[in-house]
């Protein structure tokens, strides 16, 4: 299976993921679930406003590709 998953990620002021939503599915539940699981474990650099860390949202596309040998 291969495909791309578009996620919308909510990030808190500490850089932790506070929410993840699939915006556009790869068409494969296993890939969508793997993308969400990977992002939930990630740590991000939070956005800044007036020099202070703030919460925010970002969209991220994760691509799953098969490599030929």
CSV table of N, CA and C in Angstrom, one decimal:
chain,number,residue,atom,x,y,z
A,1,UNK,N,0.8,-1.2,0.0
A,1,UNK,CA,0.0,0.0,0.0
A,1,UNK,C,0.9,1.2,0.0
A,2,UNK,N,0.4,2.3,-0.7
A,2,UNK,CA,1.1,3.5,-0.7
A,2,UNK,C,0.1,4.6,-0.9
A,3,UNK,N,0.4,5.8,-0.5
A,3,UNK,CA,-0.5,7.0,-0.6
A,3,UNK,C,0.0,8.1,0.3
A,4,UNK,N,-0.8,9.2,0.3
A,4,UNK,CA,-0.5,10.4,1.1
A,4,UNK,C,-1.7,10.7,2.0
A,5,UNK,N,-1.3,11.1,3.2
A,5,UNK,CA,-2.3,11.5,4.2
A,5,UNK,C,-2.1,12.9,4.6
A,6,UNK,N,-3.1,13.7,4.5
A,6,UNK,CA,-3.1,15.1,4.9
A,6,UNK,C,-3.7,15.2,6.3
A,7,UNK,N,-2.9,15.7,7.2
A,7,UNK,CA,-3.3,15.8,8.6
A,7,UNK,C,-3.4,17.3,9.1
A,8,UNK,N,-4.3,17.6,9.9
A,8,UNK,CA,-4.3,18.9,10.6
A,8,UNK,C,-3.9,18.6,12.1
A,9,UNK,N,-2.8,19.3,12.5
A,9,UNK,CA,-2.3,19.0,13.8
A,9,UNK,C,-2.4,20.2,14.7
A,10,UNK,N,-3.0,20.0,15.9
A,10,UNK,CA,-3.0,21.1,16.9
A,10,UNK,C,-1.8,20.9,17.8
A,11,UNK,N,-1.1,22.0,18.0
A,11,UNK,CA,0.1,22.0,18.9
A,11,UNK,C,-0.1,23.0,20.0
A,12,UNK,N,0.2,22.5,21.2
A,12,UNK,CA,0.1,23.5,22.4
A,12,UNK,C,1.3,24.3,22.5
A,13,UNK,N,1.3,25.2,23.5
A,13,UNK,CA,2.4,26.2,23.6
A,13,UNK,C,3.7,25.5,24.1
A,14,UNK,N,3.6,24.3,24.6
A,14,UNK,CA,4.8,23.5,24.9
A,14,UNK,C,5.4,22.7,23.8
A,15,UNK,N,4.7,22.7,22.6
A,15,UNK,CA,5.2,22.0,21.5
A,15,UNK,C,4.6,20.6,21.4
A,16,UNK,N,3.7,20.2,22.3
A,16,UNK,CA,3.1,18.9,22.3
A,16,UNK,C,1.9,18.8,21.4
A,17,UNK,N,1.6,17.7,20.8
A,17,UNK,CA,0.5,17.5,20.0
A,17,UNK,C,-0.8,17.4,20.9
A,18,UNK,N,-1.7,18.3,20.6
A,18,UNK,CA,-3.0,18.2,21.4
A,18,UNK,C,-4.1,17.7,20.7
A,19,UNK,N,-4.0,17.5,19.4
A,19,UNK,CA,-5.0,16.9,18.5
A,19,UNK,C,-4.5,16.7,17.1
A,20,UNK,N,-5.1,15.7,16.5
A,20,UNK,CA,-4.8,15.3,15.1
A,20,UNK,C,-6.1,14.9,14.4
A,21,UNK,N,-6.3,15.5,13.2
A,21,UNK,CA,-7.4,15.1,12.4
A,21,UNK,C,-6.9,14.8,11.0
A,22,UNK,N,-7.5,13.7,10.4
A,22,UNK,CA,-7.2,13.4,9.0
A,22,UNK,C,-8.1,14.3,8.1
A,23,UNK,N,-7.4,15.1,7.3
A,23,UNK,CA,-8.1,16.0,6.4
A,23,UNK,C,-8.4,15.3,5.1
A,24,UNK,N,-7.4,14.6,4.6
A,24,UNK,CA,-7.5,13.9,3.4
A,24,UNK,C,-6.9,12.5,3.5
A,25,UNK,N,-7.7,11.4,3.4
A,25,UNK,CA,-7.2,10.1,3.6
A,25,UNK,C,-6.4,9.6,2.4
A,26,UNK,N,-5.5,8.6,2.7
A,26,UNK,CA,-4.7,7.9,1.7
A,26,UNK,C,-5.6,6.9,1.0
A,27,UNK,N,-6.7,6.6,1.5
A,27,UNK,CA,-7.6,5.5,1.0
A,27,UNK,C,-7.3,4.2,1.7
A,28,UNK,N,-6.4,4.2,2.6
A,28,UNK,CA,-6.0,3.0,3.4
A,28,UNK,C,-6.0,3.3,4.8
A,29,UNK,N,-6.9,2.6,5.6
A,29,UNK,CA,-7.0,2.9,7.0
A,29,UNK,C,-5.7,2.7,7.7
A,30,UNK,N,-4.9,1.6,7.3
A,30,UNK,CA,-3.7,1.3,8.0
A,30,UNK,C,-2.7,2.5,7.8
A,31,UNK,N,-2.6,3.1,6.7
A,31,UNK,CA,-1.7,4.2,6.4
A,31,UNK,C,-2.2,5.5,7.2
A,32,UNK,N,-3.5,5.7,7.2
A,32,UNK,CA,-4.0,6.9,7.9
A,32,UNK,C,-3.7,6.7,9.4
A,33,UNK,N,-3.9,5.5,10.0
A,33,UNK,CA,-3.7,5.3,11.4
A,33,UNK,C,-2.2,5.4,11.7
A,34,UNK,N,-1.3,4.9,10.8
A,34,UNK,CA,0.1,5.0,11.1
A,34,UNK,C,0.6,6.5,11.1
A,35,UNK,N,0.0,7.3,10.2
A,35,UNK,CA,0.3,8.7,10.1
A,35,UNK,C,-0.1,9.4,11.4
A,36,UNK,N,-1.3,9.2,11.9
A,36,UNK,CA,-1.8,9.8,13.1
A,36,UNK,C,-0.9,9.3,14.3
A,37,UNK,N,-0.6,8.1,14.4
A,37,UNK,CA,0.2,7.5,15.5
A,37,UNK,C,1.6,8.2,15.5
A,38,UNK,N,2.2,8.3,14.3
A,38,UNK,CA,3.5,8.9,14.2
A,38,UNK,C,3.5,10.4,14.7
A,39,UNK,N,2.5,11.1,14.3
A,39,UNK,CA,2.4,12.5,14.6
A,39,UNK,C,2.1,12.7,16.1
A,40,UNK,N,1.3,11.9,16.7
A,40,UNK,CA,1.0,12.0,18.1
A,40,UNK,C,2.3,11.8,19.0
A,41,UNK,N,3.3,11.1,18.5
A,41,UNK,CA,4.5,10.9,19.2
A,41,UNK,C,5.5,12.1,19.0
A,42,UNK,N,5.3,12.9,18.0
A,42,UNK,CA,6.2,13.9,17.6
A,42,UNK,C,6.2,15.1,18.6
A,43,UNK,N,7.3,15.8,18.6
A,43,UNK,CA,7.4,17.1,19.4
A,43,UNK,C,7.7,18.2,18.4
A,44,UNK,N,7.0,19.3,18.5
A,44,UNK,CA,7.2,20.4,17.6
A,44,UNK,C,7.7,21.6,18.3
A,45,UNK,N,8.2,22.5,17.6
A,45,UNK,CA,8.6,23.8,18.1
A,45,UNK,C,7.4,24.7,18.0
A,46,UNK,N,6.9,25.2,19.1
A,46,UNK,CA,5.6,26.0,19.0
A,46,UNK,C,5.8,27.3,18.3
A,47,UNK,N,4.6,27.8,17.8
A,47,UNK,CA,4.6,29.1,17.2
A,47,UNK,C,4.9,30.2,18.3
A,48,UNK,N,5.3,31.3,17.8
A,48,UNK,CA,5.6,32.4,18.8
A,48,UNK,C,4.8,33.7,18.4
A,49,UNK,N,4.3,34.4,19.4
A,49,UNK,CA,3.7,35.6,19.2
A,49,UNK,C,4.2,36.6,20.2
A,50,UNK,N,4.8,37.7,19.7
A,50,UNK,CA,5.4,38.7,20.6
A,50,UNK,C,6.4,38.1,21.5
A,51,UNK,N,7.2,37.1,21.0
A,51,UNK,CA,8.2,36.5,21.7
A,51,UNK,C,7.8,35.4,22.7
A,52,UNK,N,6.5,35.1,22.7
A,52,UNK,CA,6.0,34.0,23.6
A,52,UNK,C,5.5,32.9,22.8
A,53,UNK,N,5.8,31.6,23.3
A,53,UNK,CA,5.2,30.4,22.7
A,53,UNK,C,3.7,30.4,22.8
A,54,UNK,N,3.1,30.1,21.7
A,54,UNK,CA,1.6,30.0,21.7
A,54,UNK,C,1.2,28.7,21.0
A,55,UNK,N,-0.1,28.3,21.2
A,55,UNK,CA,-0.6,27.1,20.5
A,55,UNK,C,-1.0,27.5,19.1
A,56,UNK,N,-1.1,26.5,18.3
A,56,UNK,CA,-1.4,26.8,16.9
A,56,UNK,C,-1.8,25.5,16.2
A,57,UNK,N,-2.1,25.6,14.9
A,57,UNK,CA,-2.4,24.5,14.0
A,57,UNK,C,-1.6,24.5,12.8
A,58,UNK,N,-1.3,23.3,12.3
A,58,UNK,CA,-0.5,23.2,11.0
A,58,UNK,C,-1.1,22.0,10.2
A,59,UNK,N,-0.9,22.1,8.9
A,59,UNK,CA,-1.3,21.0,8.1
A,59,UNK,C,0.0,20.3,7.6
A,60,UNK,N,0.0,19.0,7.6
A,60,UNK,CA,1.2,18.2,7.2
A,60,UNK,C,0.8,17.0,6.3
A,61,UNK,N,1.4,16.9,5.2
A,61,UNK,CA,1.2,15.7,4.3
A,61,UNK,C,2.3,14.7,4.6
A,62,UNK,N,1.9,13.5,4.9
A,62,UNK,CA,2.8,12.4,5.1
A,62,UNK,C,2.6,11.4,3.9
A,63,UNK,N,3.7,11.1,3.2
A,63,UNK,CA,3.7,10.3,2.0
A,63,UNK,C,4.3,8.9,2.3
A,64,UNK,N,3.5,7.9,2.0
A,64,UNK,CA,4.0,6.5,2.1
A,64,UNK,C,4.3,5.9,0.7
A,65,UNK,N,5.5,5.6,0.5
A,65,UNK,CA,5.9,5.1,-0.8
A,65,UNK,C,6.6,3.7,-0.7
A,66,UNK,N,6.4,2.8,-1.6
A,66,UNK,CA,7.1,1.6,-1.7
A,66,UNK,C,8.3,1.8,-2.5
A,67,UNK,N,9.4,1.2,-2.0
A,67,UNK,CA,10.7,1.3,-2.8
A,67,UNK,C,10.9,0.1,-3.6
A,68,UNK,N,11.4,0.2,-4.8
A,68,UNK,CA,11.7,-1.0,-5.6
A,68,UNK,C,13.2,-1.3,-5.3
A,69,UNK,N,13.5,-2.5,-5.4
A,69,UNK,CA,14.9,-2.9,-5.1
A,69,UNK,C,15.7,-3.1,-6.3
